Coordinates of C-alpha atoms in Angstrom, one line a residue:
Chain A
X141 CA -40.4 24.9 9.4
X142 CA -41.7 22.0 11.3
X143 CA -39.7 19.6 13.5
X144 CA -41.2 16.7 11.4
X145 CA -39.7 18.1 8.2
X146 CA -36.3 18.8 9.8
X147 CA -36.2 15.4 11.4
X148 CA -37.1 13.7 8.1
X149 CA -34.5 15.7 6.3
X150 CA -31.8 14.6 8.8
X151 CA -32.9 11.0 8.5
X152 CA -32.9 11.0 4.7
X153 CA -29.6 12.8 4.7
X154 CA -28.0 10.2 6.9
X155 CA -29.3 7.4 4.6
X156 CA -28.1 9.3 1.5
X157 CA -24.7 9.5 3.2
X158 CA -24.5 5.7 3.5
X159 CA -25.3 5.4 -0.2
X160 CA -22.5 7.9 -1.0
X161 CA -20.0 6.0 1.1
X162 CA -21.0 2.7 -0.5
X163 CA -20.6 4.2 -4.0
X164 CA -17.3 5.9 -3.1
X165 CA -15.7 3.0 -1.3
X166 CA -14.1 1.3 -4.3
X167 CA -13.1 4.7 -5.7
X168 CA -11.3 5.9 -2.6
X169 CA -9.4 2.6 -2.2
X170 CA -8.1 2.4 -5.8
X171 CA -7.3 6.1 -5.7
X172 CA -5.2 5.8 -2.5
X173 CA -3.5 2.5 -3.0
X174 CA -3.2 2.2 -6.7
X175 CA -3.0 5.9 -7.6
X176 CA -5.8 5.3 -10.2
X177 CA -8.7 7.8 -10.3
X178 CA -11.2 5.3 -11.6
X179 CA -14.0 7.3 -13.2
X180 CA -15.1 4.0 -14.8
X181 CA -16.3 3.1 -11.3
X182 CA -19.4 5.2 -12.0
X183 CA -20.1 3.4 -15.2
X184 CA -19.6 0.0 -13.6
X185 CA -22.1 1.0 -10.9
X186 CA -24.7 1.7 -13.7
X187 CA -23.7 -1.4 -15.7
X188 CA -24.4 -3.4 -12.5
X189 CA -27.7 -1.6 -12.0
X190 CA -28.9 -2.3 -15.5
X191 CA -27.8 -6.0 -15.2
X192 CA -29.8 -6.1 -11.9
X193 CA -32.8 -4.7 -13.8
X194 CA -32.4 -7.2 -16.6
X195 CA -32.2 -10.1 -14.3
X196 CA -35.2 -8.8 -12.3
X197 CA -37.3 -8.8 -15.4
X198 CA -36.5 -12.6 -15.6
X199 CA -37.6 -13.0 -12.0
X200 CA -34.2 -13.0 -10.3
X201 CA -34.2 -11.6 -6.7
X202 CA -31.7 -8.6 -6.4
X203 CA -29.6 -10.5 -3.9
X204 CA -29.3 -13.4 -6.3
X205 CA -28.1 -10.9 -9.0
X206 CA -25.6 -9.5 -6.5
X207 CA -24.2 -12.9 -5.8
X208 CA -23.5 -13.3 -9.5
X209 CA -22.4 -9.8 -10.2
X210 CA -19.9 -9.4 -7.4
X211 CA -17.4 -12.1 -8.6
X212 CA -17.9 -11.1 -12.3
X213 CA -17.2 -7.5 -11.5
X214 CA -14.2 -8.5 -9.4
X215 CA -12.8 -10.1 -12.5
X216 CA -13.6 -7.0 -14.6
X217 CA -11.8 -4.7 -12.1
X218 CA -8.8 -7.0 -12.0
X219 CA -8.7 -7.2 -15.8
X220 CA -8.8 -3.3 -16.0
X221 CA -5.9 -3.1 -13.5
X222 CA -3.8 -5.6 -15.6
X223 CA -4.2 -3.2 -18.6
X224 CA -3.6 -0.1 -16.4
X225 CA -0.3 -1.5 -15.1
X226 CA 0.7 -3.1 -18.5
X227 CA 0.5 0.4 -20.1
X228 CA 1.9 2.1 -17.0
X229 CA -1.1 4.5 -16.8
X230 CA -0.3 7.2 -14.1
X231 CA -2.6 9.0 -11.9
X232 CA -3.5 11.9 -14.2
X233 CA -3.7 9.7 -17.4
X234 CA -6.0 7.4 -15.5
X235 CA -8.6 10.1 -15.3
X236 CA -8.7 10.4 -19.1
X237 CA -8.5 6.7 -19.8
X238 CA -11.2 5.7 -17.3
X239 CA -13.4 8.6 -18.5
X240 CA -13.1 7.1 -22.0
X241 CA -14.1 3.7 -20.5
X242 CA -17.1 5.4 -18.9
X243 CA -18.3 6.8 -22.2
X244 CA -17.9 3.4 -23.9
X245 CA -19.9 1.7 -21.1
X246 CA -22.6 4.4 -21.2
X247 CA -22.9 3.9 -25.0
X248 CA -23.1 0.2 -24.5
X249 CA -25.9 0.6 -21.9
X250 CA -27.8 2.9 -24.2
X251 CA -27.4 0.5 -27.1
X252 CA -28.7 -2.5 -25.1
X253 CA -31.4 -0.9 -22.9
X254 CA -32.0 2.5 -24.8
X255 CA -32.0 5.9 -23.1
X256 CA -35.6 5.5 -21.8
X257 CA -36.2 5.6 -18.0
X258 CA -36.5 2.2 -16.5
X259 CA -37.4 1.0 -13.0
X260 CA -36.9 -2.2 -11.1
X261 CA -40.4 -3.2 -9.7
X262 CA -39.1 -5.7 -7.2
X263 CA -38.4 -4.4 -3.7
X264 CA -36.4 -6.1 -1.0
X265 CA -39.0 -5.3 1.6
X266 CA -42.2 -3.3 1.1
X267 CA -43.0 -0.1 3.0
X268 CA -41.1 1.9 5.6
X269 CA -40.0 1.7 9.2
X270 CA -42.1 4.3 11.1
X271 CA -40.2 6.2 13.7
X272 CA -42.9 8.4 15.2
X273 CA -43.6 10.9 12.4
X274 CA -40.5 9.9 10.5
X275 CA -40.3 7.3 7.8
X276 CA -37.3 5.2 6.7
X277 CA -38.0 3.0 3.7
X278 CA -36.8 -0.5 4.4
X279 CA -34.8 -0.8 1.2
X280 CA -32.8 2.3 2.1
X281 CA -32.2 0.9 5.6
X282 CA -31.0 -2.4 4.1
X283 CA -28.7 -0.4 1.8
X284 CA -27.4 1.5 4.9
X285 CA -26.7 -1.8 6.6
X286 CA -24.7 -3.1 3.7
X287 CA -22.8 0.2 3.4
X288 CA -21.8 0.3 7.0
X289 CA -20.8 -3.4 7.1
X290 CA -18.7 -2.9 3.9
X291 CA -16.9 0.1 5.4
X292 CA -16.3 -1.8 8.6
X293 CA -15.0 -4.9 6.8
X294 CA -12.6 -2.9 4.6
X295 CA -11.3 -1.1 7.7
X296 CA -10.7 -4.3 9.5
X297 CA -8.9 -5.9 6.5
X298 CA -6.7 -2.8 6.0
X299 CA -5.9 -2.4 9.7
X300 CA -5.6 -5.9 11.0
X301 CA -4.9 -8.5 8.3
X302 CA -1.6 -9.4 6.7
X303 CA -3.0 -8.4 3.3
X304 CA -4.0 -5.0 4.6
X305 CA -0.6 -4.4 6.2
X306 CA 1.1 -5.5 3.0
X307 CA -1.0 -3.1 1.0
X308 CA -0.1 -0.2 3.2
X309 CA 3.6 -1.2 3.1
X310 CA 3.5 -1.4 -0.7
X311 CA 2.1 2.2 -0.8
X312 CA 4.9 3.4 1.5
X313 CA 7.8 1.7 -0.2
X314 CA 7.1 -0.9 -2.9
X315 CA 10.6 -2.1 -3.6
X316 CA 11.4 -2.7 0.1
X317 CA 8.0 -4.4 0.7
X318 CA 8.8 -6.7 -2.3
X319 CA 12.1 -7.6 -0.8
X320 CA 10.3 -8.8 2.3
X321 CA 8.0 -11.0 0.2
X322 CA 5.0 -8.7 -0.3
X323 CA 3.4 -9.8 -3.7
X324 CA 2.7 -6.2 -5.0
X325 CA 1.1 -7.2 -8.2
X326 CA -1.3 -9.8 -6.8
X327 CA -2.4 -7.4 -4.1
X328 CA -3.0 -4.6 -6.7
X329 CA -5.1 -6.8 -8.8
X330 CA -7.1 -8.0 -5.8
X331 CA -7.7 -4.5 -4.6
X332 CA -8.8 -3.3 -8.1
X333 CA -11.2 -6.3 -8.2
X334 CA -12.6 -5.5 -4.8
X335 CA -13.2 -1.9 -5.9
X336 CA -15.3 -3.1 -8.8
X337 CA -17.1 -5.6 -6.7
X338 CA -18.2 -2.7 -4.5
X339 CA -19.3 -0.9 -7.6
X340 CA -21.5 -3.9 -8.4
X341 CA -23.0 -3.9 -4.9
X342 CA -23.6 -0.1 -5.2
X343 CA -25.2 -0.8 -8.6
X344 CA -27.7 -3.3 -7.2
X345 CA -28.9 -0.7 -4.7
X346 CA -29.0 2.1 -7.3
X347 CA -31.3 -0.2 -9.3
X348 CA -33.5 -0.7 -6.3
X349 CA -33.7 2.9 -5.2
X350 CA -33.6 5.0 -8.4
X351 CA -35.1 5.2 -11.8
X352 CA -32.4 4.5 -14.3
X353 CA -31.2 6.3 -17.4
X354 CA -27.7 6.0 -18.9
X355 CA -26.8 9.7 -18.6
X356 CA -27.3 9.6 -14.9
X357 CA -23.8 8.1 -14.6
X358 CA -22.4 11.6 -14.8
X359 CA -24.8 13.1 -12.2
X360 CA -23.0 11.1 -9.5
X361 CA -19.5 12.4 -10.2
X362 CA -19.7 15.6 -8.1
X363 CA -21.3 14.2 -4.9
X364 CA -19.2 11.0 -4.8
X365 CA -15.9 12.8 -5.5
X366 CA -16.7 15.3 -2.8
X367 CA -17.5 12.4 -0.4
X368 CA -14.2 10.7 -1.1
X369 CA -12.1 13.8 -0.8
X370 CA -13.8 15.2 2.3
X371 CA -13.5 11.8 3.9
X372 CA -9.8 11.5 3.1
X373 CA -8.5 9.1 0.5
X374 CA -8.5 5.5 1.6
X375 CA -10.5 6.2 4.7
X376 CA -13.7 4.2 4.9
X377 CA -15.2 5.7 8.0
X378 CA -14.1 9.1 6.6
X379 CA -16.2 8.4 3.5
X380 CA -19.1 7.4 5.7
X381 CA -18.9 10.5 7.8
X382 CA -18.3 12.8 4.8
X383 CA -21.2 11.2 3.0
X384 CA -23.5 11.9 5.9
X385 CA -22.4 15.5 6.2
X386 CA -23.1 16.0 2.5
X387 CA -26.3 14.0 2.6
X388 CA -27.7 16.0 5.5
X389 CA -26.5 19.2 4.0
X390 CA -28.3 18.4 0.8
X391 CA -31.6 17.3 2.4
X392 CA -31.7 20.4 4.7
X393 CA -31.0 22.6 1.7
X394 CA -33.9 20.9 -0.1
X395 CA -36.2 21.4 2.8
X396 CA -35.2 25.0 3.5
X397 CA -35.0 26.2 -0.1
X398 CA -35.9 24.1 -3.1
X399 CA -34.7 20.7 -4.3
X400 CA -32.9 22.3 -7.2
X401 CA -30.4 23.9 -4.8
X402 CA -29.3 20.6 -3.3
X403 CA -26.3 20.0 -5.7
X404 CA -24.8 23.3 -4.4
X405 CA -23.8 21.4 -1.2
X406 CA -21.3 18.8 -2.6
X407 CA -19.9 21.3 -5.2
X408 CA -19.4 24.0 -2.6
X409 CA -17.7 21.5 -0.4
X410 CA -15.6 20.2 -3.3
X411 CA -14.4 23.7 -4.1
X412 CA -13.7 24.5 -0.4
X413 CA -11.7 21.2 0.0
X414 CA -9.6 22.0 -3.1
X415 CA -8.9 25.5 -1.8
X416 CA -8.3 24.8 1.9
X417 CA -6.7 21.3 1.8
X418 CA -5.2 20.7 -1.6
X419 CA -2.9 18.1 -0.1
X420 CA -5.9 15.8 0.4
X421 CA -5.3 14.8 -3.2
Chain B
X225 CA 28.4 -18.4 2.4
X226 CA 28.4 -15.3 0.0
X227 CA 30.9 -15.2 -2.8
X228 CA 31.2 -12.4 -5.3
X229 CA 33.3 -13.1 -8.3
X230 CA 34.6 -10.3 -10.5
X231 CA 31.4 -8.3 -10.3
X232 CA 30.9 -5.4 -12.8
X233 CA 28.1 -2.9 -12.6
X234 CA 27.5 0.1 -14.8
X235 CA 25.5 3.2 -14.2
X236 CA 24.5 4.1 -17.8
X237 CA 27.8 4.4 -19.6
X238 CA 29.9 4.9 -16.5
X239 CA 31.2 1.8 -14.8
X240 CA 30.6 1.9 -11.0
X241 CA 32.2 -1.5 -10.2
X242 CA 35.0 -3.0 -12.3
X243 CA 35.6 -6.6 -11.2
X244 CA 35.0 -6.7 -7.5
X245 CA 35.5 -10.1 -5.7
X246 CA 34.7 -10.5 -2.1
X247 CA 33.6 -13.3 0.2
X248 CA 31.7 -13.6 3.4
X249 CA 31.9 -16.8 5.5
X250 CA 29.5 -18.3 8.0
X251 CA 29.3 -16.4 11.3
X252 CA 31.6 -13.7 9.9
X253 CA 31.2 -9.9 9.9
X254 CA 32.9 -8.4 6.9
X255 CA 33.2 -4.7 6.5
X256 CA 33.5 -2.9 3.1
X257 CA 34.9 0.5 3.7
X258 CA 35.9 3.3 1.4
X259 CA 35.3 7.0 0.6
X260 CA 32.1 8.5 -0.8
X261 CA 31.4 7.5 -4.4
X262 CA 33.7 4.4 -4.2
X263 CA 30.8 2.2 -5.2
X264 CA 29.8 0.8 -1.8
X265 CA 26.1 1.2 -2.1
X266 CA 26.2 0.1 -5.7
X267 CA 27.9 -3.1 -4.5
X268 CA 25.3 -3.9 -1.8
X269 CA 22.4 -3.1 -4.1
X270 CA 23.8 -5.3 -6.8
X271 CA 24.1 -8.2 -4.3
X272 CA 20.5 -7.5 -3.1
X273 CA 19.5 -7.8 -6.8
X274 CA 18.1 -4.3 -6.9
X275 CA 20.7 -3.2 -9.5
X276 CA 21.4 -5.2 -12.7
X277 CA 24.8 -6.9 -12.9
X278 CA 26.7 -6.6 -16.2
X279 CA 29.3 -9.2 -15.6
X280 CA 30.5 -11.5 -12.9
X281 CA 28.8 -13.9 -10.6
X282 CA 27.1 -13.9 -7.2
X283 CA 26.9 -17.2 -5.2
X284 CA 25.0 -17.7 -2.1
X285 CA 25.6 -20.9 -0.2
X286 CA 27.2 -22.4 -3.3
X287 CA 24.3 -21.6 -5.6
X288 CA 24.4 -19.1 -8.5
X289 CA 21.9 -16.3 -7.5
X290 CA 23.0 -13.6 -10.0
X291 CA 19.8 -13.8 -11.9
X292 CA 17.3 -14.0 -9.0
X293 CA 14.8 -11.2 -8.2
X294 CA 15.0 -9.4 -4.8
X295 CA 11.9 -11.4 -3.8
X296 CA 13.6 -14.8 -4.6
X297 CA 16.9 -13.8 -2.9
X298 CA 15.0 -12.7 0.2
X299 CA 13.3 -16.1 0.3
X300 CA 16.7 -17.7 0.5
X301 CA 17.6 -15.8 3.7
X302 CA 19.3 -12.6 2.6
X303 CA 17.9 -9.4 4.1
X304 CA 18.9 -5.8 3.4
X305 CA 19.0 -2.9 5.8
X306 CA 19.0 -0.2 3.1
X307 CA 20.8 3.1 3.3
X308 CA 18.5 5.8 4.7
X309 CA 16.5 3.1 6.5
X310 CA 13.5 3.3 4.2
X311 CA 10.9 2.4 6.7
X312 CA 7.1 2.1 6.1
X313 CA 6.8 5.6 7.6
X314 CA 3.0 5.7 7.8
X315 CA 2.8 2.4 9.7
X316 CA 3.4 1.6 13.3
X317 CA 6.6 0.2 14.6
X318 CA 5.0 -3.3 15.1
X319 CA 3.4 -3.2 11.6
X320 CA 6.9 -2.5 10.1
X321 CA 8.1 -5.6 12.0
X322 CA 5.2 -7.6 10.7
X323 CA 6.2 -6.9 7.1
X324 CA 9.6 -8.1 8.1
X325 CA 8.2 -11.5 8.8
X326 CA 5.7 -11.4 6.0
X327 CA 6.9 -14.6 4.4
X328 CA 5.1 -17.8 5.4
X329 CA 8.1 -19.4 7.2
X330 CA 9.1 -16.2 9.1
X331 CA 5.4 -15.6 10.0
X332 CA 5.2 -18.8 11.9
X333 CA 8.0 -17.6 14.2
X334 CA 6.4 -14.1 14.6
X335 CA 5.9 -14.2 18.4
X336 CA 9.4 -15.5 19.1
X337 CA 11.1 -13.1 16.7
X338 CA 9.1 -10.1 18.2
X339 CA 10.3 -11.1 21.7
X340 CA 13.9 -11.4 20.4
X341 CA 14.0 -7.9 18.7
X342 CA 12.1 -6.2 21.6
X343 CA 14.6 -7.7 24.0
X344 CA 17.3 -6.3 21.8
X345 CA 15.6 -2.9 21.5
X346 CA 13.4 -2.3 24.6
X347 CA 12.5 1.2 23.4
X348 CA 10.7 -0.3 20.4
X349 CA 8.5 -2.4 22.7
X350 CA 7.5 0.8 24.5
X351 CA 6.8 2.5 21.2
X352 CA 5.3 -0.4 19.2
X353 CA 2.1 1.5 18.5
X354 CA 3.9 4.6 17.4
X355 CA 4.0 5.6 13.7
X356 CA 7.5 4.8 12.5
X357 CA 7.9 8.1 10.7
X358 CA 7.6 10.0 14.0
X359 CA 10.5 8.2 15.7
X360 CA 14.0 9.8 16.1
X361 CA 16.6 8.9 13.5
X362 CA 18.3 6.4 15.9
X363 CA 15.0 4.7 16.7
X364 CA 14.2 4.5 13.1
X365 CA 17.5 2.7 12.4
X366 CA 16.6 0.3 15.2
X367 CA 13.3 -0.4 13.5
X368 CA 15.1 -1.0 10.2
X369 CA 17.5 -3.5 11.9
X370 CA 14.7 -5.2 13.8
X371 CA 12.5 -5.4 10.6
X372 CA 15.4 -7.2 8.8
X373 CA 15.9 -9.6 11.8
X374 CA 12.2 -10.5 11.8
X375 CA 12.7 -12.2 8.4
X376 CA 15.2 -14.6 10.2
X377 CA 18.0 -13.9 7.7
X378 CA 21.2 -16.0 7.4
X379 CA 23.0 -13.1 5.7
X380 CA 22.4 -9.5 6.6
X381 CA 23.5 -6.7 4.2
X382 CA 23.8 -3.5 6.1
X383 CA 24.3 -0.2 4.1
X384 CA 25.6 2.8 6.0
X385 CA 23.6 2.3 9.2
X386 CA 25.0 5.4 10.8
X387 CA 24.2 8.0 8.2
X388 CA 22.8 11.1 9.8
X389 CA 22.9 9.7 13.3
X390 CA 24.2 11.4 16.4
X391 CA 27.6 10.1 17.6
X392 CA 26.2 8.6 20.8
X393 CA 23.7 6.6 18.7
X394 CA 26.4 5.6 16.3
X395 CA 28.2 3.7 19.1
X396 CA 24.9 2.0 20.1
X397 CA 24.3 0.9 16.5
X398 CA 27.7 -0.7 16.3
X399 CA 27.1 -2.5 19.6
X400 CA 23.9 -3.9 18.2
X401 CA 25.6 -5.0 15.0
X402 CA 28.2 -6.8 17.1
X403 CA 25.4 -8.5 19.0
X404 CA 23.8 -9.7 15.8
X405 CA 27.2 -11.0 14.7
X406 CA 27.5 -13.0 17.9
X407 CA 24.1 -14.5 17.4
X408 CA 25.4 -16.3 14.3
X409 CA 24.1 -14.2 11.4
X410 CA 26.7 -13.5 8.7
X411 CA 26.9 -9.7 8.0
X412 CA 28.3 -7.6 5.1
X413 CA 28.6 -4.1 6.5
X414 CA 29.0 -1.2 4.3
X415 CA 30.4 1.7 6.2
X416 CA 32.3 5.0 5.8
X417 CA 33.4 5.1 9.5
X418 CA 36.4 2.8 8.9
X419 CA 37.8 2.8 12.4
X420 CA 34.5 1.8 14.1
X421 CA 33.7 -0.7 11.4
X422 CA 37.0 -2.5 11.6
X423 CA 36.7 -2.7 15.4
X424 CA 33.8 -5.1 15.1
X425 CA 34.7 -6.8 11.8
X426 CA 36.7 -10.0 11.4
X427 CA 37.8 -9.0 7.9
X428 CA 37.6 -5.9 5.8
X429 CA 37.8 -4.8 2.2
X430 CA 38.7 -1.3 1.0
X431 CA 36.8 -0.2 -2.0
X432 CA 37.9 2.8 -4.1
X433 CA 36.8 3.9 -7.6
X434 CA 35.0 0.6 -8.1
X435 CA 37.9 -1.6 -7.2
X436 CA 39.1 -3.5 -4.2
X437 CA 42.4 -1.8 -3.3
X438 CA 43.1 -3.7 -0.1
X439 CA 41.8 -6.6 2.0
X440 CA 42.6 -8.5 5.2
X441 CA 42.0 -8.6 8.9
X442 CA 41.6 -5.3 10.7
X443 CA 45.2 -5.6 12.0
X444 CA 46.6 -6.3 8.6
X445 CA 44.8 -3.3 7.1
X446 CA 46.0 -1.0 9.8
X447 CA 49.5 -2.2 9.4
X448 CA 49.6 -1.0 5.8
X449 CA 50.8 2.6 6.4
X450 CA 49.6 4.2 3.2
X451 CA 46.2 2.7 3.5
X452 CA 45.9 3.9 7.0
X453 CA 46.7 7.4 6.0
X454 CA 44.4 7.4 2.9
X455 CA 41.3 5.5 4.1
X456 CA 41.3 5.0 7.8
X457 CA 42.3 8.5 8.8
X458 CA 45.6 9.1 10.4
X459 CA 44.7 8.7 14.1

């Protein structure tokens, strides 16, 4: 086992961690603050990825696609929340309802783009950053930047703005918060919208970094749920740290054993979390 | 300032209040006392618009407010200090106070209001970064009072502020309520501790079984022998 391989595994693991945090960000926020376990988040990520692909075949730069997708997905998320609160969907029912939505979106993607593998040819930047013997592809580094900035931004908003404080007050005691003028409903819609906008941002990077096929939606469930739960619901830096722990665990497992063993890391962690800290839910 | 006219509130099929009429004037502290289950908390929650009213009217500053939401009533300057404090327990003391002045108008006075409540409760200034849920019961009650004051209310509804507090803290809470009264905020105080409540109130009502059974100044209430024996304790 060479130092080069170990170092590269660590680096790749950290970068995967940033991706996991970016993909889990919207999920952890709506789970904590709206008590909605939004499995449709994964489907929205892939819908955004396919739309990025579609626009790239027409010559759109991925950033331009993101600029369009973010507001559109914000509206989608808010609309979903309108329905969720209209029909008073609770935490457990939300798993089933949003899983249904996931299947619908998957079928839609398959109908429009077929189940064949597709790949966005456009890159944000060609090549890799060379750090001695180790390589960090530029596109992944850019994704890491976006992920860290998004986590930082959400943390600042939650901790230090009036909207963030109002959201936390609403979680603690909605009727008292309302009596002091906190607009519970508006805040919930805005938060759900933001969750979906983060799904769109994640989707743009999924399109840039991976080959797409609709059924891959489900392959992300385990690792992202493990990231969100290990990081602590609603915690953005927690998700970042947990993502990195899982990412490094996976890449070291791949390097030391075989790539096929990598999924054992998030699932083992998920099971351990559920056994050791069930209150994290 | 506040006028309640023949208010009726039902809990399911049982009637909790049957035609209660009370009044609170400007700069006045009015106490509503009575035994457990008399309907005191029902009364204050109906006034705060948390509970639906089945008959009767509520007027605030001459305007009919019976059909407003808690949000709208709050915007007019009525603040509630609920029974059991009901703080935002995972947030810091200062964040709780921030929610108190969440409304646009109150928010513009945030700095002055914070100074005001921190001068009133110096211990809260020391502990402003502490998570509210980790404070003692008495300190939590101070946060609940301070949070309501941050909204710059003209009428304060205070429901059983001394529930579960140590006797020495109870006296402090009553001193604070007297201070708020002197600062010109009208107060409707719901309290089981009749003797202490009537010491700081200008007028009192005795509520029993959903009805007002007596009213008047503290001296008048104490002069009525039966009432003294039944509700005020025979000391």
